mmCIF file of C-alpha atoms and ligand atoms in Angstrom:
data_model
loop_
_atom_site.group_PDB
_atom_site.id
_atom_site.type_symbol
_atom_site.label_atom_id
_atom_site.label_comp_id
_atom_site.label_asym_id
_atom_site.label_seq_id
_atom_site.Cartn_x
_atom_site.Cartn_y
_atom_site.Cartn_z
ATOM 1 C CA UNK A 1 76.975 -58.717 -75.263
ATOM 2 C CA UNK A 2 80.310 -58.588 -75.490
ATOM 3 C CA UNK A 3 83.003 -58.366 -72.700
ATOM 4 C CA UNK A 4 84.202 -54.979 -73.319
ATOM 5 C CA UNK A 5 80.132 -53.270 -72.683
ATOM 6 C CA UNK A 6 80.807 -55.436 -69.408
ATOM 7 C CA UNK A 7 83.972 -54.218 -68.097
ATOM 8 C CA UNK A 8 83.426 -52.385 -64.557
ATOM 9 C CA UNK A 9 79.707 -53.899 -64.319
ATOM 10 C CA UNK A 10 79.065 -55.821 -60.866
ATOM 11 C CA UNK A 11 79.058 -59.487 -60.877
ATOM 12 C CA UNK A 12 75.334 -60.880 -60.737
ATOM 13 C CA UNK A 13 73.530 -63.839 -61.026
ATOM 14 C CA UNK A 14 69.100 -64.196 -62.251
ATOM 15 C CA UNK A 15 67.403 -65.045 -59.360
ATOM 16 C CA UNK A 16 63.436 -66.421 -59.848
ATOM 17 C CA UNK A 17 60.312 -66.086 -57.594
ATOM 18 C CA UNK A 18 57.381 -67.581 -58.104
ATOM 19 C CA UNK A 19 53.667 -65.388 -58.327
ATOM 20 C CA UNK A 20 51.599 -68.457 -57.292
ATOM 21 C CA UNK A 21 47.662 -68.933 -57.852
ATOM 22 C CA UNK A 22 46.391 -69.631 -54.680
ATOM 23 C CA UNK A 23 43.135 -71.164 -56.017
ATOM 24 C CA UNK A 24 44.184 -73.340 -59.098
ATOM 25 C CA UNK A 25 47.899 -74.082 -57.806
ATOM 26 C CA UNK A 26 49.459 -73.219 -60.924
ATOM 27 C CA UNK A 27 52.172 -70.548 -61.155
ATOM 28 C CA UNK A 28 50.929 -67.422 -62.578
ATOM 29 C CA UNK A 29 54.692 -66.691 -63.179
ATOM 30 C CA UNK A 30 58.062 -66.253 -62.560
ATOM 31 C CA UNK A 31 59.997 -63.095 -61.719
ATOM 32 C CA UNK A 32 63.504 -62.859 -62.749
ATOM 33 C CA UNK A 33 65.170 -60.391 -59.684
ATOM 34 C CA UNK A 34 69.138 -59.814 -59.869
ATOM 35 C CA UNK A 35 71.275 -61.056 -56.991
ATOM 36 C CA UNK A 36 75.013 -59.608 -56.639
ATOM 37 C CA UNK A 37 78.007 -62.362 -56.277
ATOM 38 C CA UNK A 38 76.911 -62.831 -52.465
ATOM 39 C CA UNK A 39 72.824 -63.147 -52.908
ATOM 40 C CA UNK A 40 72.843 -58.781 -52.488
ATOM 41 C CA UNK A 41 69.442 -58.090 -53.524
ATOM 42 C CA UNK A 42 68.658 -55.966 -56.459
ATOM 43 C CA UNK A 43 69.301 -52.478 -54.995
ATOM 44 C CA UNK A 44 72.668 -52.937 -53.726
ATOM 45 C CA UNK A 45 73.990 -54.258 -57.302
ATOM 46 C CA UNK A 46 72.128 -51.397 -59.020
ATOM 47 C CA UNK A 47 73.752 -48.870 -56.852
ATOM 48 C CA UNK A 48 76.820 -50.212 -58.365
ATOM 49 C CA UNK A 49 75.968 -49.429 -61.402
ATOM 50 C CA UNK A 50 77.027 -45.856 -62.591
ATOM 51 C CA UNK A 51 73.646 -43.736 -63.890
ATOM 52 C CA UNK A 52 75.644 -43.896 -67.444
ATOM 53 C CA UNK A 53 75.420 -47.430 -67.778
ATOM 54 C CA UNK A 54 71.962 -48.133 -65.293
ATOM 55 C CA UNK A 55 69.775 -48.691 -68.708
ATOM 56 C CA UNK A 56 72.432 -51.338 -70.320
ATOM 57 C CA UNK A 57 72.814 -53.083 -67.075
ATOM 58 C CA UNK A 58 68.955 -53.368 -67.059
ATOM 59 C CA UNK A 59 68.847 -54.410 -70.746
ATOM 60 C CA UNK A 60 71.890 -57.125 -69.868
ATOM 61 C CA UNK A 61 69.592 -58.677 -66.718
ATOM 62 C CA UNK A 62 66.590 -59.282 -68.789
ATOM 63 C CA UNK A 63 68.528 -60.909 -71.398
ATOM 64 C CA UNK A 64 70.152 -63.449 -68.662
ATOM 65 C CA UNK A 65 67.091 -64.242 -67.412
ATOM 66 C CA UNK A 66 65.293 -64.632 -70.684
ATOM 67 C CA UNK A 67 68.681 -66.993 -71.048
ATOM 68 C CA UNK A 68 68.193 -68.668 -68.244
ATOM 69 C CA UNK A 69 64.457 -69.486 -68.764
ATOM 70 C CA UNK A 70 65.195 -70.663 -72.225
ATOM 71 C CA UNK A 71 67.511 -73.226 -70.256
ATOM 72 C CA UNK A 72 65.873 -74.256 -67.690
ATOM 73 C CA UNK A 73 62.059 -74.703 -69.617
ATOM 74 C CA UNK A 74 59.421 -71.977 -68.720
ATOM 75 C CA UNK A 75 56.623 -74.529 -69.013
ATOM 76 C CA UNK A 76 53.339 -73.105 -69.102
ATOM 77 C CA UNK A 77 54.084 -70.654 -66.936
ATOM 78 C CA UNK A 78 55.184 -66.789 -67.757
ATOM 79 C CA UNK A 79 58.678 -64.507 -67.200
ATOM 80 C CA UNK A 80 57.921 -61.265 -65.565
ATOM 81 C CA UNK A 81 61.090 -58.610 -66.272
ATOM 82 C CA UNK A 82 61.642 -55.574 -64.113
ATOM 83 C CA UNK A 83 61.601 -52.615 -66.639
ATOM 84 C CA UNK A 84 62.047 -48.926 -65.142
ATOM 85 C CA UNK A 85 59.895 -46.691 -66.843
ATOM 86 C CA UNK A 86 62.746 -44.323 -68.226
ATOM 87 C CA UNK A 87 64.946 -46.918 -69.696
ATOM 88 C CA UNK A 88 61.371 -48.664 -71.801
ATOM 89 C CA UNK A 89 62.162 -45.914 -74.168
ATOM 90 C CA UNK A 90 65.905 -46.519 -74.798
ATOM 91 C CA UNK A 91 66.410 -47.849 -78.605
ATOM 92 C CA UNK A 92 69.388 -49.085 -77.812
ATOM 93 C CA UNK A 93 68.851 -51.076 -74.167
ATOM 94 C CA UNK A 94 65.101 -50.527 -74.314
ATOM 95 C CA UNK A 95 62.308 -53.255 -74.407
ATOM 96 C CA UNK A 96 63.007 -53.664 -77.863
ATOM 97 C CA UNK A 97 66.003 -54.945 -77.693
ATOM 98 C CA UNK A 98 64.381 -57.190 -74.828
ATOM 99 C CA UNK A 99 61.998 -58.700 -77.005
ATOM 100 C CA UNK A 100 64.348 -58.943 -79.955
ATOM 101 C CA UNK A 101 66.248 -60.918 -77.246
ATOM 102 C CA UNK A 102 63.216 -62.738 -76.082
ATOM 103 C CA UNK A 103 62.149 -63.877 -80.172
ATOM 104 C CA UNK A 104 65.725 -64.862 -80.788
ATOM 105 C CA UNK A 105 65.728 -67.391 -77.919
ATOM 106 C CA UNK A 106 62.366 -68.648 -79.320
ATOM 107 C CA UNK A 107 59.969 -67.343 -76.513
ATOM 108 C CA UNK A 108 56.483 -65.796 -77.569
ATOM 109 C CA UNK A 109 54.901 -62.479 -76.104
ATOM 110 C CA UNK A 110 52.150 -64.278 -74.187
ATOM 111 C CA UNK A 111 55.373 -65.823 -72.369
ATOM 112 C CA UNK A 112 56.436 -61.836 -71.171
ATOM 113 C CA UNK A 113 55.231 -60.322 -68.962
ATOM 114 C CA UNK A 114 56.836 -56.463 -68.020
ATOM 115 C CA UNK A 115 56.928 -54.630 -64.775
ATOM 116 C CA UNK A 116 57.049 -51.138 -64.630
ATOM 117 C CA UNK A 117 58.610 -49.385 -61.393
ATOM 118 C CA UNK A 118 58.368 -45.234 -61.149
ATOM 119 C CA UNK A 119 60.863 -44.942 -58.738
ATOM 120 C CA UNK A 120 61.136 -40.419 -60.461
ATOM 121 C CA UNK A 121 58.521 -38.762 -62.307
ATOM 122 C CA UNK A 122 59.924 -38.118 -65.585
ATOM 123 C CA UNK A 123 58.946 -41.195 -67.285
ATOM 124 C CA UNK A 124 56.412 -40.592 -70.228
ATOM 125 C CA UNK A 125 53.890 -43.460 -69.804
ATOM 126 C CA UNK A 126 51.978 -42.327 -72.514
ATOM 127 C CA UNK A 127 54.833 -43.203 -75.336
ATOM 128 C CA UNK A 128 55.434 -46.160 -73.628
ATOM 129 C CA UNK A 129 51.817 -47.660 -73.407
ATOM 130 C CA UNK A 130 51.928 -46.617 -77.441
ATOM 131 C CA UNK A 131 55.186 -48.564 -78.254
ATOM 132 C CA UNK A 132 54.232 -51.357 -76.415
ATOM 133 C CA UNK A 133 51.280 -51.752 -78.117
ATOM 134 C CA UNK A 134 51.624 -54.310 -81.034
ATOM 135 C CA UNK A 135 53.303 -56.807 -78.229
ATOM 136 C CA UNK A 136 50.361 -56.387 -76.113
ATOM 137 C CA UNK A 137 48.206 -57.213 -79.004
ATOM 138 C CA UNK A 138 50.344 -60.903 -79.307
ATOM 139 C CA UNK A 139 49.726 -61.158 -75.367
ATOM 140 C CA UNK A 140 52.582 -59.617 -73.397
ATOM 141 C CA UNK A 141 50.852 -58.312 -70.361
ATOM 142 C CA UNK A 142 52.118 -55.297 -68.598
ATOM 143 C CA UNK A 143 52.130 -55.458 -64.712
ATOM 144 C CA UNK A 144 52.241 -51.967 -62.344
ATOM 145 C CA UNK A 145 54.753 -53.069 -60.133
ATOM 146 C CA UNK A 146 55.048 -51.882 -56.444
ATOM 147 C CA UNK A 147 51.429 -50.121 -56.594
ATOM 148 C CA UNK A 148 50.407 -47.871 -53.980
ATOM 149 C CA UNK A 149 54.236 -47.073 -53.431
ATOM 150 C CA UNK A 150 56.437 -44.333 -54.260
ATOM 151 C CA UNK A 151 54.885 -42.683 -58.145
ATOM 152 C CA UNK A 152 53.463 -45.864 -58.819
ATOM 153 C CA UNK A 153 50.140 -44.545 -58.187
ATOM 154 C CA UNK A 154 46.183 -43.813 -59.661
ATOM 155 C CA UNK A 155 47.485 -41.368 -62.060
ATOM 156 C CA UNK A 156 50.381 -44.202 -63.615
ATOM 157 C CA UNK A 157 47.390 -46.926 -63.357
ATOM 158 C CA UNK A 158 44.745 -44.702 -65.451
ATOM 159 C CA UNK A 159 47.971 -43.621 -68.202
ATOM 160 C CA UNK A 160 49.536 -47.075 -68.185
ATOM 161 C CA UNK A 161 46.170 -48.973 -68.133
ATOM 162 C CA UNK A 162 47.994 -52.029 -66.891
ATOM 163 C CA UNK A 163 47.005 -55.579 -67.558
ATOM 164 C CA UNK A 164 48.258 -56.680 -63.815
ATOM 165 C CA UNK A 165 48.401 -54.493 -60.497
ATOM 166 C CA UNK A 166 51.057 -55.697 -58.219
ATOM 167 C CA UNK A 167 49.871 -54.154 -54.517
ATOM 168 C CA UNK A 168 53.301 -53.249 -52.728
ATOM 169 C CA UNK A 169 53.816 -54.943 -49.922
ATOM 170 C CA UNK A 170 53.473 -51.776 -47.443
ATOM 171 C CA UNK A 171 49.821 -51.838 -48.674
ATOM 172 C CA UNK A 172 48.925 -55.570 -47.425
ATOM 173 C CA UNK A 173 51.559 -56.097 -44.314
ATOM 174 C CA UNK A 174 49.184 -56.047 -41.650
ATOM 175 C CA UNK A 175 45.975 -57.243 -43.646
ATOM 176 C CA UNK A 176 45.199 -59.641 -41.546
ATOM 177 C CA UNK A 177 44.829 -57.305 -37.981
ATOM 178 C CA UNK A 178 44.487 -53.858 -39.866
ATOM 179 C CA UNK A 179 40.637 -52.699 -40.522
ATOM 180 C CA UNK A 180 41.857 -49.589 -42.650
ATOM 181 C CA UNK A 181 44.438 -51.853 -44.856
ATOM 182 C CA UNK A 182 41.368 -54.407 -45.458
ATOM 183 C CA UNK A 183 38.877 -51.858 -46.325
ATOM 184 C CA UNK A 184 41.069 -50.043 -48.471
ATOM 185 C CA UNK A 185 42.884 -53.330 -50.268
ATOM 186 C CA UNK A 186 39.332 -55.325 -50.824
ATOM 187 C CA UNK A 187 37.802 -51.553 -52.350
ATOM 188 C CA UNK A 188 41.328 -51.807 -54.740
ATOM 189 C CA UNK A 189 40.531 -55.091 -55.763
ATOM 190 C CA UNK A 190 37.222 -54.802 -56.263
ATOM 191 C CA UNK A 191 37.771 -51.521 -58.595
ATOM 192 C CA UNK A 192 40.106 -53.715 -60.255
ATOM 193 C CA UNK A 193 38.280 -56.669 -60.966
ATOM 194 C CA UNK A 194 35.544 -54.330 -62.575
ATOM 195 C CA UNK A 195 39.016 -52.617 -64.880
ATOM 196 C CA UNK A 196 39.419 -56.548 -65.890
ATOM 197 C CA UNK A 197 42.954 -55.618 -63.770
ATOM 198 C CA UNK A 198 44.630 -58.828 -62.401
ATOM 199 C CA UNK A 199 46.030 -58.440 -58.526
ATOM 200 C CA UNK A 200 48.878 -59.250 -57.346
ATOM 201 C CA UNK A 201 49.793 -59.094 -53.616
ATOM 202 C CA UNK A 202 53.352 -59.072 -53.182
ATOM 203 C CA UNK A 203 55.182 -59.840 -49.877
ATOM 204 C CA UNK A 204 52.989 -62.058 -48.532
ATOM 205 C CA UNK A 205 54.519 -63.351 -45.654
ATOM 206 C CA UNK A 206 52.288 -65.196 -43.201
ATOM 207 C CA UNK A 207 49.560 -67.681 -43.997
ATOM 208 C CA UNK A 208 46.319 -65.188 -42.235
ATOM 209 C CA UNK A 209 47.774 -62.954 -44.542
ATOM 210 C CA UNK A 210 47.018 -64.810 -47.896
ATOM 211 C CA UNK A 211 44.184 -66.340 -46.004
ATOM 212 C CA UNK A 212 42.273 -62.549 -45.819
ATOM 213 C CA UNK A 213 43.585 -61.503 -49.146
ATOM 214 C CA UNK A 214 41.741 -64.756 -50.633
ATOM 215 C CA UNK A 215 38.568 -63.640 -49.130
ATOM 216 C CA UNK A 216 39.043 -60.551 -50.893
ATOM 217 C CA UNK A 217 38.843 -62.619 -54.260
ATOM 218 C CA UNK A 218 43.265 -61.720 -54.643
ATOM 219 C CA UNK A 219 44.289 -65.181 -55.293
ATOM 220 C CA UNK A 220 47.872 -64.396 -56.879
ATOM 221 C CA UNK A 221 50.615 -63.825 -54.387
ATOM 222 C CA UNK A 222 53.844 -63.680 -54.236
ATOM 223 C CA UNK A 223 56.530 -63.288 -50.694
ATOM 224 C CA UNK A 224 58.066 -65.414 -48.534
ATOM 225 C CA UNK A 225 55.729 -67.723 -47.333
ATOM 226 C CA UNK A 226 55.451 -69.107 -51.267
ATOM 227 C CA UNK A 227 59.172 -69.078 -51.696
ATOM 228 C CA UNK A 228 62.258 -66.957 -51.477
ATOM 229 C CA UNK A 229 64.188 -65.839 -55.118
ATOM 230 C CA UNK A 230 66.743 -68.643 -56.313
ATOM 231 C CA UNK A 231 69.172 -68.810 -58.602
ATOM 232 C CA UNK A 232 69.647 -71.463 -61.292
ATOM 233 C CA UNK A 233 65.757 -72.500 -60.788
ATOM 234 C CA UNK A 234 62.169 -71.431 -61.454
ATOM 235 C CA UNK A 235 61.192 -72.268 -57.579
ATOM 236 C CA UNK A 236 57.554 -74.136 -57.236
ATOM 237 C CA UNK A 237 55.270 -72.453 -54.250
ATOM 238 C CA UNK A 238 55.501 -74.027 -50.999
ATOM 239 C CA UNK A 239 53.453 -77.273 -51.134
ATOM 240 C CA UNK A 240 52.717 -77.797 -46.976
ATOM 241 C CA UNK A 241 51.274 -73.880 -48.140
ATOM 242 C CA UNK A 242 49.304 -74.250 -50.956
ATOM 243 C CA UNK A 243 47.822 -77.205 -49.702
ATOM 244 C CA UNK A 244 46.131 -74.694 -46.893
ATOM 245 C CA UNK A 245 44.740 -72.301 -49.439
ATOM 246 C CA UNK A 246 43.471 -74.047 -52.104
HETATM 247 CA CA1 CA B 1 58.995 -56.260 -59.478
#
């Protein structure tokens, strides 16, 4: 893009963090979070953003980290790009242009994977699950990010019909001390499993954590105890860590 769409847009660098596989040790994938000049995380350079420009902004951060992948060697692993569900639809700084960005820079749709956040209800998911289908057919999945938070809820998981479900990290906090959190996460996961859904527990934090989700059968995680977001690399899970689950 060039410098004059840029003009009065905060500084920001790609950051990466790793959605390991607790059970095979591979990395499930990587998702690309922005990071303001001085490592601000992804809200505080969006709220810099005016609403005008919020979709282009989006558009411009998957397109450095699709960059910055393409750089760096994705491997066999996948990108997962933050989408929000009322800028999908955008023709101009939509997900087309993403994946026009994405086929450009030689990357393939099984590579992709999109997360949808409902932070307002005025997204319609129904034109977006159609538009996205003929990607979904060459193996993008589409992830419900941040599940069981804000509108990203049943209703979005039975219109969306996602291919991944990533539990927000309210739901799973105290998983390892809270009966009501483990009888309500391993009934979630077990509906899932039988909707061919993949899990995701985000924000895992402590190892009895990811040690009760993994009894569940949720062996894809993602938090601090794998690794924080960096920029300029595609971080590997923590080794000492993995080495206890697997
Ligand atoms: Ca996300």
């Amino acid at each position: 893009m060039s410098s004059e769409i840029i003009k009065g847009l905060p500084r920001f660098a790609m950051a990466f963090q790793p959605i390991a596989d607790t059970m095979t040790g591979a990395v499930f994938a990587q998702e690309a979070l922005a990071r303001g000049r001085d490592g601000e995380g992804a809200v505080s350079v969006f709220d810099k953003v005016p609403q005008s420009r919020r979709h282009l902004f989006e558009s411009l951060c998957r397109q450095r980290a699709l960059e910055a992948v393409k750089e760096i060697g994705l491997g066999e692993t996948r990108i997962s790009l933050n989408v929000s569900p009322e800028a999908v639809l955008d023709p101009e700084f939509g997900i087309l242009e993403t994946i026009r960005v994405a086929r450009t820079l030689g990357l393939h749709e099984r590579q992709l994977i999109l997360e949808f956040t409902e932070k307002q209800k005025t997204a319609d998911i129904r034109a977006i699950r159609d538009l996205i289908i003929p990607f979904r057919k060459r193996g993008m999945m589409v992830a419900l990010d941040d599940f069981g938070a804000g509108y990203n809820g049943i209703q979005t998981l039975l219109e969306l019909k996602p291919d991944v479900v990533k539990f927000d990290m309210g739901l799973i906090n105290r998983i390892d001390t809270c009966e009501m959190q483990q009888t309500l996460i391993s009934s979630l996961a077990e509906a899932c499993s039988r909707l061919d859904i993949i899990v995701v527990a985000e924000g895992v934090e402590t190892l009895p954590q990811a040690r009760m989700l993994q009894s569940m059968g949720i062996a894809l995680m993602q938090g601090y105890l794998f690794a924080r977001p960096a920029v300029g690399l595609l971080p590997a899970p923590a080794e000492a860590v993995m080495a206890k689950l697997m």
